[in-house]
Amino acid sequence: MKTRHDCQRAGMIPARWQKPQTHNYEAGVGNLIDIKDVSHTFATDGGPLHVLDHLNISVPDGGFCAVVGPSGCGKSTLTRLIAGLMIPDKGEVWLHDERVKSPRSTVGMAFQNPVLLEWRSILKNVMLPLEIVPTKLTRKQQVERAEFLLALVGLEGFEDKKPSELSGGMRQRASLCRSLVHSPEVLILDEPFGALDAFTREDLWQTMHKVKAEEPFTGVLITHDLRESLFLGDQVVVMSGRPAHAQYVMDIPFNGPRVLDDLYSAETAERLAILRHQIEIAQGRAKAENPA
Amino acid sequence: MKFQKILVPLVAMVIFLILWELLVWANGWPNYKMASPSDLWPAYARYGELFVIYGWQTLWRTVVGLLLAIVVGTLIGMVMGFSRVMRDALYPLLVGFNAVPKATVVPIVALMFVGAHDFNTVLIAFMISFFPIAVSVSIGLSTLEPEYRDILRSLGASNMTIFWKIALPKTLPEFFGALKVAVTLAFIGTNLMEIVSPHGRGLGALFDSGKTNSDYPLMFAVLIALAVLGIVLYYIVVALEQIFAGWAERSPN
Ligand SMILES: Nc1ncnc2c1ncn2[C@@H]1O[C@H](COP(=O)(O)OP(=O)(O)OP(=O)(O)O)[C@@H](O)[C@H]1O
Ligand SMILES: [Mg+2]
């Protein structure tokens, strides 16, 4: 098996993977999400905590951006910024040529914790956003929409069950349906599969691809799993340690539908090696090498 | 199954009464030391009407005090649950208020509002029982995982919507847990006032008159009547809990 260093020595790694990609800051040129030069500092009991530092990320319309980075580097903070749950100290967040200043109903969110409401049936849980967001759907269409999504993720027949009757993976599927039911432009997933076992996780990756084929959203996925980022993303952003910027961006071309076997290809192995190396740099465990 | 659920406690109660009777009989205690169940029937037979009237007075004042405690306790709990500053400000006050033995407050209240007997009783029942409700609601709200809030907030929902759709239902199990404690406390409050305050009404006053007249079986009869009322109220709360927060109870399989 080749190690990362073998790959680098053999010149197998394309140059664009070796240095951070520079971004197009021009407002919304085909980008749905634009994080422009965002810096943020939290006031904490232990003094100011500089979390984000000149962070730039762009995700094109329909793209799916996977974000990885060391623990505590500010990934969840990034999701909250995109969702408009908070405003950055400096810099701007743009969605669809509109500056984000407050939450908006065109965003869907799902977290590691599925946070289903235990007193509601699965169907009612999925329909929750439709009670908040203005919708043109009739009551019947709303139910159909929720049922469609539940079937899409393989939860047909579980509509009337309570969350406590479902397994962790099923709850996460339901949570995914809830984040999609109002057809958001932007889907934000913060480590949604982080608490699941390896097999369930792989099942859900495939489900994600199925969902992506049906639903036209632009996605941001926070993850700790590099293989997950490669399998689901068409762009992987490695965030540096705190204060975080986009240390490295890898584009992953879509050549036809992805299957799990792709994860065991030589190409993926190389990409994994690069990403792992970048994470080590971000964690401060490895020195950044100057690209030749 | 349902039959068993009623039968088992009934049998337990009968066994308890028999043991009680035996205990008194075996020790040869006179009824001023310890009345036995067989002494109670004559008391109930003689004062049956009084028990109904006074029992009702005790009951409604307890329930009104409790309702007040629910409203005020929930409001205080909401304020403390949503605002860190208010929590820090109110918590020591509440703890201090709760720490004062209510037996000492009773005469003060009785003096402050002389003659307003119903009002006094309700007030004490309220004062003694709102604390657990306020604390449970505030803890329920302040420990709501931020993701629950974010799910709705990210869609632009108002704080009120988040409260009604998520925070309130989610705190119901804690709320009912506190309510079960509060029911019993409210009873204590009502009776304290009824016993201490002169010219009282309610079962507490009946107890007091038993004391002045050295009618010991009557005193015991009042105790049992209070226990019965307490059980009834408690199970009403349990039934409400089943209806409104039954989802929190996992089926044991
Ligand atoms: N509201 C806040 N107030 C103060 N500090 C905060 C706040 N939110 C986050 N932080 C701090 O900011 C840093 C980044 O937090 P964030 O949750 O964004 O990290 P993360 O990359 O998502 O971490 P993880 O990988 O563990 O999920 C952490 O050190 C965290 O303690
Ligand atoms: Mg996080």
Coordinates of C-alpha atoms and ligand atoms in Angstrom, one line a residue:
Chain A
M1 CA 0.0 0.0 0.0
K2 CA 1.2 3.4 -0.9
T3 CA 1.6 6.0 1.9
R4 CA 0.8 9.6 1.5
H5 CA 4.5 10.4 1.1
D6 CA 4.9 7.9 -1.6
C7 CA 2.1 9.5 -3.4
Q8 CA 3.5 12.9 -3.1
R9 CA 7.0 11.8 -4.1
A10 CA 5.6 10.0 -7.1
G11 CA 3.8 13.2 -8.1
M12 CA 0.5 11.5 -8.1
I13 CA -1.2 14.3 -6.4
P14 CA -2.4 17.0 -8.7
A15 CA -1.1 20.4 -7.8
R16 CA -4.5 21.9 -7.1
W17 CA -4.9 19.5 -4.2
Q18 CA -1.7 20.7 -2.6
K19 CA -2.5 24.3 -2.0
P20 CA -5.5 26.0 -0.7
Q21 CA -7.9 27.1 -3.4
T22 CA -8.4 30.8 -3.8
H23 CA -12.0 31.8 -3.8
N24 CA -14.1 33.9 -6.0
Y25 CA -15.4 36.6 -3.6
E26 CA -17.5 38.3 -6.2
A27 CA -21.0 38.2 -4.8
G28 CA -23.0 35.3 -6.0
V29 CA -21.4 34.4 -9.3
G30 CA -23.3 31.1 -9.6
N31 CA -22.8 30.5 -5.9
L32 CA -25.6 29.7 -3.6
I33 CA -23.6 30.0 -0.4
D34 CA -20.9 32.6 0.0
I35 CA -19.0 32.9 3.2
K36 CA -16.9 36.0 2.7
D37 CA -14.0 36.8 5.0
V38 CA -15.9 35.8 8.1
S39 CA -14.2 36.2 11.5
H40 CA -15.9 35.6 14.8
T41 CA -14.9 35.8 18.4
F42 CA -17.0 34.5 21.3
A43 CA -16.9 36.2 24.7
T44 CA -16.4 33.4 27.2
D45 CA -15.8 33.2 30.9
G46 CA -12.1 32.6 30.1
G47 CA -11.9 35.7 27.9
P48 CA -12.4 36.2 24.2
L49 CA -12.3 33.0 22.1
H50 CA -11.3 33.7 18.5
V51 CA -13.0 31.0 16.6
L52 CA -13.2 31.9 12.9
D53 CA -10.5 33.9 11.1
H54 CA -11.0 35.2 7.6
L55 CA -13.0 32.2 6.6
N56 CA -14.0 31.9 3.0
I57 CA -16.2 29.2 1.5
S58 CA -18.3 29.1 -1.6
V59 CA -20.8 26.5 -2.5
P60 CA -22.3 26.6 -6.0
D61 CA -26.0 26.1 -6.6
G62 CA -26.8 22.4 -6.2
G63 CA -23.4 21.7 -4.7
F64 CA -22.6 19.6 -1.7
C65 CA -19.8 20.9 0.5
A66 CA -18.4 18.6 3.1
V67 CA -16.5 20.4 5.9
V68 CA -14.0 18.7 8.1
G69 CA -11.7 20.0 10.7
P70 CA -10.3 19.5 14.2
S71 CA -12.7 19.3 17.1
G72 CA -13.8 22.7 18.4
C73 CA -12.5 24.6 15.4
G74 CA -15.8 26.2 14.7
K75 CA -17.7 24.0 12.4
S76 CA -21.0 24.2 14.2
T77 CA -20.4 27.9 14.5
L78 CA -20.2 28.0 10.7
T79 CA -23.5 26.2 10.4
R80 CA -25.2 28.6 12.7
L81 CA -23.8 31.5 10.7
I82 CA -25.2 30.0 7.5
A83 CA -28.5 29.4 9.1
G84 CA -28.6 33.0 10.3
L85 CA -28.8 31.9 13.9
M86 CA -25.9 34.2 14.6
I87 CA -24.2 37.1 12.8
P88 CA -20.5 37.1 12.4
D89 CA -18.4 39.9 14.0
K90 CA -16.7 40.5 10.7
G91 CA -17.4 39.4 7.2
E92 CA -20.6 38.4 5.4
V93 CA -22.6 35.4 4.7
W94 CA -24.6 35.4 1.5
L95 CA -27.3 33.0 0.4
H96 CA -28.5 33.4 -3.2
D97 CA -27.3 37.0 -3.5
E98 CA -29.0 37.9 -0.3
R99 CA -27.0 38.8 2.8
V100 CA -27.9 36.6 5.8
K101 CA -28.9 38.7 8.8
S102 CA -31.5 36.5 10.5
P103 CA -32.9 33.0 10.2
R104 CA -34.8 32.2 7.0
S105 CA -37.3 29.6 6.1
T106 CA -35.3 28.5 3.1
V107 CA -32.8 26.6 5.3
G108 CA -33.2 23.1 6.7
M109 CA -31.0 21.8 9.5
A110 CA -30.2 18.4 11.0
F111 CA -27.9 17.6 13.8
Q112 CA -26.1 14.7 15.4
N113 CA -28.9 14.6 17.9
P114 CA -32.0 13.9 15.8
V115 CA -34.1 16.0 18.3
L116 CA -37.4 14.5 17.4
L117 CA -40.3 15.5 19.5
E118 CA -41.2 12.4 21.5
W119 CA -44.8 13.3 21.9
R120 CA -45.4 13.4 18.2
S121 CA -45.7 10.7 15.7
I122 CA -43.0 10.4 13.1
L123 CA -45.3 11.9 10.4
K124 CA -46.1 14.9 12.7
N125 CA -42.5 15.3 13.5
V126 CA -41.6 15.5 9.8
M127 CA -44.4 18.0 9.2
L128 CA -43.3 20.3 12.0
P129 CA -41.5 22.9 9.8
L130 CA -44.6 23.3 7.7
E131 CA -46.3 24.6 10.8
I132 CA -43.8 27.4 11.0
V133 CA -42.9 28.2 7.4
P134 CA -45.5 29.7 5.2
T135 CA -46.6 27.1 2.7
K136 CA -48.9 26.9 -0.2
L137 CA -49.5 23.2 0.3
T138 CA -52.9 22.1 1.4
R139 CA -53.0 19.9 4.5
K140 CA -53.4 16.8 2.3
Q141 CA -50.4 17.8 0.2
Q142 CA -48.4 18.4 3.3
V143 CA -49.1 14.8 4.5
E144 CA -48.2 13.5 1.0
R145 CA -45.0 15.4 1.0
A146 CA -44.0 14.0 4.4
E147 CA -45.0 10.5 3.3
F148 CA -43.0 10.9 0.1
L149 CA -39.9 11.8 2.0
L150 CA -40.3 9.1 4.6
A151 CA -40.7 6.5 1.8
L152 CA -37.6 8.0 0.1
V153 CA -35.4 7.4 3.2
G154 CA -37.0 3.9 3.8
L155 CA -39.3 4.8 6.6
E156 CA -42.5 3.7 4.8
G157 CA -45.0 2.3 7.4
F158 CA -43.4 4.1 10.3
E159 CA -45.5 7.3 9.9
D160 CA -47.6 6.6 13.1
K161 CA -44.8 5.3 15.3
K162 CA -43.4 7.4 18.1
P163 CA -39.7 8.3 17.9
S164 CA -39.0 6.1 21.0
E165 CA -40.0 3.1 18.9
L166 CA -37.4 3.7 16.3
S167 CA -33.7 2.8 16.2
G168 CA -31.0 5.5 16.1
G169 CA -30.5 5.3 12.4
M170 CA -34.3 5.5 11.7
R171 CA -34.6 8.5 13.9
Q172 CA -31.8 10.2 12.0
R173 CA -33.7 9.4 8.8
A174 CA -36.8 11.0 10.2
S175 CA -34.8 14.0 11.2
L176 CA -33.4 14.2 7.7
C177 CA -37.0 14.2 6.3
R178 CA -38.0 17.0 8.7
S179 CA -35.1 19.1 7.5
L180 CA -36.3 18.7 3.9
V181 CA -40.0 18.8 4.2
H182 CA -40.3 22.5 3.4
S183 CA -38.0 22.1 0.3
P184 CA -35.2 24.3 1.6
E185 CA -32.7 25.8 -0.7
V186 CA -29.9 25.0 1.7
L187 CA -29.6 21.9 3.7
I188 CA -27.2 22.1 6.7
L189 CA -26.1 18.8 8.3
D190 CA -24.0 19.0 11.4
E191 CA -22.5 15.6 11.9
P192 CA -25.8 13.9 11.3
F193 CA -24.3 10.4 11.2
G194 CA -21.8 10.9 13.9
A195 CA -23.5 8.8 16.6
L196 CA -24.3 5.9 14.3
D197 CA -22.5 2.6 14.0
A198 CA -20.4 2.1 10.8
F199 CA -23.0 -0.1 8.9
T200 CA -25.9 2.2 9.7
R201 CA -23.8 5.1 8.6
E202 CA -23.0 3.6 5.3
D203 CA -26.7 2.8 4.7
L204 CA -27.4 6.5 5.4
W205 CA -24.7 7.7 3.0
Q206 CA -26.5 5.8 0.3
T207 CA -29.8 7.2 1.4
M208 CA -28.3 10.6 1.2
H209 CA -27.4 10.0 -2.5
K210 CA -30.9 8.9 -3.1
V211 CA -32.3 12.0 -1.5
K212 CA -29.9 14.2 -3.4
A213 CA -31.1 12.8 -6.6
E214 CA -34.7 13.7 -5.8
E215 CA -34.4 16.9 -3.9
P216 CA -32.8 20.0 -5.3
F217 CA -30.9 21.5 -2.4
T218 CA -27.4 22.9 -1.9
G219 CA -25.8 21.1 1.0
V220 CA -23.3 21.8 3.7
L221 CA -22.2 18.7 5.7
I222 CA -20.1 18.9 8.8
T223 CA -18.4 15.6 9.5
H224 CA -15.5 14.0 11.3
D225 CA -15.4 11.1 8.9
L226 CA -13.1 11.7 5.9
R227 CA -14.6 8.8 4.0
E228 CA -18.0 10.3 4.5
S229 CA -16.8 13.6 3.2
L230 CA -15.4 12.0 0.1
F231 CA -18.4 9.8 -0.5
L232 CA -21.0 12.6 -0.2
G233 CA -19.3 15.8 -1.0
D234 CA -18.4 17.3 -4.4
Q235 CA -16.1 19.6 -2.5
V236 CA -14.3 19.0 0.8
V237 CA -13.2 21.9 2.9
V238 CA -10.6 21.3 5.6
M239 CA -10.8 23.9 8.3
S240 CA -7.7 24.8 10.2
G241 CA -7.4 24.8 13.9
R242 CA -8.7 27.7 15.9
P243 CA -8.9 30.4 14.8
A244 CA -10.1 28.6 11.7
H245 CA -9.9 29.5 8.1
A246 CA -10.4 27.3 5.0
Q247 CA -7.0 25.6 5.0
Y248 CA -7.6 23.3 2.1
V249 CA -10.2 22.7 -0.5
M250 CA -10.5 19.5 -2.5
D251 CA -12.9 19.2 -5.5
I252 CA -14.3 15.7 -6.1
P253 CA -15.6 15.3 -9.5
F254 CA -18.8 13.5 -9.9
N255 CA -18.3 10.7 -12.5
G256 CA -21.6 9.0 -12.4
P257 CA -23.4 7.7 -9.3
R258 CA -21.1 6.8 -6.4
V259 CA -21.2 3.4 -4.9
L260 CA -19.6 2.3 -1.6
D261 CA -17.0 0.3 -3.5
D262 CA -15.6 3.6 -4.7
L263 CA -14.4 4.1 -1.2
Y264 CA -11.9 1.3 -1.7
S265 CA -10.5 2.6 -4.9
A266 CA -6.9 3.8 -5.3
E267 CA -8.1 7.2 -6.1
T268 CA -10.0 7.5 -2.9
A269 CA -7.1 6.2 -0.9
E270 CA -5.0 9.0 -2.3
R271 CA -7.5 11.6 -1.5
L272 CA -7.9 10.1 2.0
A273 CA -4.2 10.3 2.5
I274 CA -4.2 14.0 1.5
L275 CA -7.1 14.9 3.7
R276 CA -5.6 13.0 6.7
H277 CA -2.4 14.9 6.2
Q278 CA -4.3 18.2 6.0
I279 CA -6.2 17.3 9.3
E280 CA -2.8 16.6 10.9
I281 CA -1.7 20.0 9.8
A282 CA -4.8 21.6 11.1
Q283 CA -4.4 19.9 14.4
G284 CA -0.8 21.1 14.6
R285 CA 0.6 17.6 14.5
A286 CA 2.2 18.0 11.1
K287 CA 4.0 20.9 9.5
A288 CA 2.6 22.4 6.4
E289 CA 4.9 21.6 3.5
N290 CA 5.6 24.3 1.1
P291 CA 4.2 23.3 -2.3
A292 CA 7.1 23.2 -4.7
Chain B
M1 CA -55.1 -6.6 34.2
K2 CA -57.2 -3.6 35.0
F3 CA -59.0 -5.5 37.6
Q4 CA -55.7 -6.5 39.2
K5 CA -54.6 -2.9 39.2
I6 CA -57.6 -1.9 41.5
L7 CA -57.7 -5.1 43.5
V8 CA -54.1 -5.2 44.6
P9 CA -54.1 -1.8 46.3
L10 CA -57.5 -2.5 47.9
V11 CA -56.3 -5.8 49.4
A12 CA -53.1 -4.0 50.6
M13 CA -55.3 -1.4 52.3
V14 CA -57.5 -4.0 54.0
I15 CA -54.4 -5.9 55.3
F16 CA -53.1 -2.6 56.6
L17 CA -56.3 -1.9 58.5
I18 CA -56.3 -5.5 60.0
L19 CA -52.7 -5.1 61.1
W20 CA -53.5 -1.8 62.7
E21 CA -56.5 -3.2 64.5
L22 CA -54.4 -6.1 65.7
L23 CA -51.6 -3.9 66.9
V24 CA -53.9 -1.8 69.0
W25 CA -55.7 -4.9 70.3
A26 CA -52.5 -6.8 71.1
N27 CA -51.0 -3.9 73.0
G28 CA -54.3 -3.1 74.7
W29 CA -53.9 0.6 73.9
P30 CA -56.8 2.8 75.0
N31 CA -58.3 4.9 72.2
Y32 CA -56.7 8.1 73.4
K33 CA -53.3 6.6 72.9
M34 CA -54.0 5.1 69.6
A35 CA -57.5 4.6 68.1
S36 CA -58.1 1.5 66.1
P37 CA -60.1 1.2 62.8
S38 CA -63.1 -0.1 64.7
D39 CA -63.2 3.1 66.7
L40 CA -63.4 5.2 63.5
W41 CA -66.7 4.0 62.2
P42 CA -68.7 5.5 65.1
A43 CA -66.9 8.8 64.5
Y44 CA -67.8 8.8 60.8
A45 CA -71.3 7.7 61.6
R46 CA -71.8 10.5 64.1
Y47 CA -70.2 13.3 62.2
G48 CA -70.9 12.1 58.7
E49 CA -72.4 15.4 57.5
L50 CA -69.6 17.4 59.0
F51 CA -67.0 15.3 57.2
V52 CA -68.7 15.9 53.9
I53 CA -69.0 19.7 54.4
Y54 CA -65.6 20.2 55.9
G55 CA -64.0 17.7 53.5
W56 CA -65.3 19.7 50.6
Q57 CA -64.0 23.0 52.1
T58 CA -60.6 21.5 52.6
L59 CA -60.7 20.0 49.1
W60 CA -61.7 23.1 47.2
R61 CA -59.3 25.4 49.0
T62 CA -56.5 23.0 48.4
V63 CA -57.3 22.8 44.7
V64 CA -57.6 26.6 44.3
G65 CA -54.3 27.0 46.1
L66 CA -52.8 24.4 43.9
L67 CA -54.1 26.0 40.7
L68 CA -52.7 29.3 41.8
A69 CA -49.4 27.6 42.5
I70 CA -49.5 26.1 39.0
V71 CA -50.1 29.4 37.3
V72 CA -47.6 31.5 39.4
G73 CA -45.1 28.6 39.6
T74 CA -45.1 28.1 35.9
L75 CA -44.8 31.9 35.3
I76 CA -41.8 32.2 37.6
G77 CA -40.3 29.0 36.2
M78 CA -40.7 30.5 32.7
V79 CA -39.0 33.7 33.6
M80 CA -36.2 31.8 35.3
G81 CA -35.9 29.2 32.6
F82 CA -35.6 31.7 29.7
S83 CA -33.4 34.4 31.4
R84 CA -30.1 33.6 33.0
V85 CA -30.1 36.9 34.8
M86 CA -33.6 36.3 36.3
R87 CA -32.5 32.8 37.3
D88 CA -29.5 34.1 39.2
A89 CA -31.6 36.9 40.7
L90 CA -34.6 34.9 41.8
Y91 CA -33.2 31.6 42.8
P92 CA -31.7 32.6 46.2
L93 CA -34.9 34.5 47.0
L94 CA -37.1 31.5 46.2
V95 CA -34.9 29.1 48.2
G96 CA -35.0 31.4 51.1
F97 CA -38.7 31.8 50.9
N98 CA -39.1 28.0 50.6
A99 CA -36.8 27.4 53.6
V100 CA -39.0 29.4 56.0
P101 CA -41.2 26.9 57.8
K102 CA -44.7 27.6 56.8
A103 CA -46.0 26.9 60.3
T104 CA -44.4 30.2 61.2
V105 CA -46.0 32.0 58.3
V106 CA -49.5 30.8 59.2
P107 CA -50.1 32.9 62.2
I108 CA -48.7 36.0 60.4
V109 CA -51.0 35.5 57.5
A110 CA -53.9 34.8 59.9
L111 CA -53.2 38.1 61.6
M112 CA -52.6 40.0 58.3
F113 CA -55.9 39.0 56.9
V114 CA -58.1 38.5 59.9
G115 CA -61.3 36.7 59.2
A116 CA -60.5 36.2 55.5
H117 CA -60.4 32.5 56.3
D118 CA -60.8 31.1 52.8
F119 CA -58.3 33.5 51.4
N120 CA -55.8 32.7 54.1
T121 CA -56.1 29.0 53.6
V122 CA -55.7 29.3 49.8
L123 CA -52.8 31.6 50.3
I124 CA -50.9 29.2 52.5
A125 CA -51.7 26.2 50.2
F126 CA -50.3 28.2 47.4
M127 CA -47.2 29.5 49.2
I128 CA -46.2 26.0 50.3
S129 CA -46.7 24.4 46.9
F130 CA -45.5 26.7 44.1
F131 CA -41.8 26.2 44.8
P132 CA -41.3 22.7 43.3
I133 CA -43.4 23.7 40.3
A134 CA -41.3 26.9 39.6
V135 CA -38.1 25.0 40.0
S136 CA -39.1 22.1 37.8
V137 CA -40.4 24.4 35.0
S138 CA -37.3 26.5 35.1
I139 CA -35.0 23.5 35.0
G140 CA -37.0 21.9 32.3
L141 CA -36.8 25.1 30.2
S142 CA -33.1 25.9 30.9
T143 CA -31.9 22.4 30.1
L144 CA -33.7 22.2 26.8
E145 CA -31.0 21.1 24.4
P146 CA -30.1 24.0 22.1
E147 CA -30.7 21.9 19.0
Y148 CA -34.4 21.7 19.9
R149 CA -34.6 25.5 19.9
D150 CA -32.4 25.8 16.8
I151 CA -34.7 23.4 14.8
L152 CA -37.5 26.0 15.0
R153 CA -35.5 29.1 15.3
S154 CA -33.6 28.4 12.1
L155 CA -37.0 28.5 10.4
G156 CA -37.7 32.0 11.8
A157 CA -40.1 30.8 14.6
S158 CA -40.8 33.3 17.4
N159 CA -39.9 32.5 21.0
M160 CA -43.6 32.1 21.7
T161 CA -43.9 29.4 19.0
I162 CA -40.8 27.6 20.3
F163 CA -42.3 27.7 23.8
W164 CA -45.7 26.3 22.8
K165 CA -44.5 23.7 20.3
I166 CA -41.4 22.4 22.1
A167 CA -40.4 23.9 25.4
L168 CA -43.7 23.5 27.1
P169 CA -44.5 19.9 26.0
K170 CA -41.0 18.9 26.7
T171 CA -41.1 20.1 30.3
L172 CA -44.5 18.4 31.0
P173 CA -43.0 15.2 32.5
E174 CA -40.9 17.3 35.0
F175 CA -43.9 19.5 35.6
F176 CA -46.1 16.6 36.6
G177 CA -43.4 15.1 38.7
A178 CA -43.4 18.4 40.6
L179 CA -47.1 18.6 40.7
K180 CA -47.3 15.3 42.5
V181 CA -45.1 16.8 45.2
A182 CA -47.1 20.0 45.2
V183 CA -50.4 18.3 45.7
T184 CA -49.3 16.8 49.0
L185 CA -47.7 20.1 50.0
A186 CA -50.8 22.1 49.2
F187 CA -52.7 19.7 51.5
I188 CA -50.3 20.4 54.3
G189 CA -50.7 24.1 53.8
T190 CA -54.5 24.0 53.9
N191 CA -54.5 22.0 57.0
L192 CA -51.9 24.0 58.8
M193 CA -54.1 27.1 58.3
E194 CA -57.3 25.2 59.3
I195 CA -55.8 23.9 62.5
V196 CA -53.9 27.0 63.6
S197 CA -56.3 29.7 62.6
P198 CA -59.2 30.2 65.2
H199 CA -62.8 29.7 64.1
G200 CA -61.5 27.7 61.2
R201 CA -63.3 25.5 58.8
G202 CA -62.4 22.4 56.9
L203 CA -61.1 19.1 58.1
G204 CA -58.3 20.8 60.0
A205 CA -60.8 22.6 62.2
L206 CA -62.6 19.3 62.8
F207 CA -59.4 17.8 63.9
D208 CA -58.9 20.8 66.2
S209 CA -62.3 20.4 67.8
G210 CA -61.6 16.7 68.3
K211 CA -58.5 17.8 70.2
T212 CA -60.3 20.3 72.4
N213 CA -63.1 17.8 73.1
S214 CA -60.6 14.9 73.7
D215 CA -62.4 13.0 71.0
Y216 CA -59.5 10.9 69.9
P217 CA -61.3 8.6 67.5
L218 CA -62.5 11.8 65.7
M219 CA -58.9 13.0 65.4
F220 CA -57.9 9.7 63.8
A221 CA -61.0 9.7 61.6
V222 CA -59.9 13.1 60.3
L223 CA -56.4 11.9 59.6
I224 CA -57.9 9.0 57.5
A225 CA -60.2 11.3 55.7
L226 CA -57.3 13.6 54.8
A227 CA -55.3 10.6 53.6
V228 CA -58.3 9.6 51.4
L229 CA -58.6 13.1 49.9
G230 CA -54.8 13.2 49.4
I231 CA -54.9 9.9 47.5
V232 CA -57.8 11.0 45.3
L233 CA -56.1 14.3 44.4
Y234 CA -52.8 12.5 43.8
Y235 CA -54.3 10.0 41.4
I236 CA -56.2 12.8 39.6
V237 CA -52.8 14.3 38.9
V238 CA -51.5 10.9 37.8
A239 CA -54.4 10.5 35.4
L240 CA -53.7 14.0 34.0
E241 CA -50.1 13.0 33.6
Q242 CA -51.1 9.9 31.7
I243 CA -53.1 12.1 29.3
F244 CA -50.7 14.9 28.8
A245 CA -47.3 13.4 29.3
G246 CA -47.9 9.7 28.8
W247 CA -45.5 9.7 25.9
A248 CA -42.6 10.1 28.4
E249 CA -43.4 6.7 29.9
R250 CA -41.6 4.0 28.0
S251 CA -43.5 0.8 27.8
P252 CA -41.5 -1.8 29.8
N253 CA -40.6 -4.2 27.0
Ligands
LIG1 N1 -22.2 30.5 22.1 C1 -20.9 30.3 22.4 N2 -20.3 31.0 23.4 C2 -19.0 30.8 23.7 N3 -18.2 29.9 23.1 C3 -18.7 29.2 22.1 C4 -20.1 29.3 21.7 N4 -20.4 28.4 20.7 C5 -19.2 27.8 20.5 N5 -18.2 28.2 21.4 C6 -16.8 27.7 21.4 O1 -16.3 28.0 20.1 C7 -15.5 26.9 19.7 C8 -16.0 26.3 18.4 O2 -17.3 25.7 18.7 P1 -18.0 24.9 17.6 O3 -19.2 24.2 18.2 O4 -18.3 25.7 16.4 O5 -16.9 23.8 17.2 P2 -17.0 22.5 16.3 O6 -16.0 22.6 15.3 O7 -18.4 22.3 15.8 O8 -16.6 21.4 17.3 P3 -17.0 19.8 17.3 O9 -16.2 19.2 16.2 O10 -16.6 19.3 18.6 O11 -18.4 19.7 17.0 C9 -15.5 25.9 20.8 O12 -14.3 26.0 21.6 C10 -16.7 26.3 21.6 O13 -16.5 26.0 23.0
MG2 MG -19.9 20.8 16.3

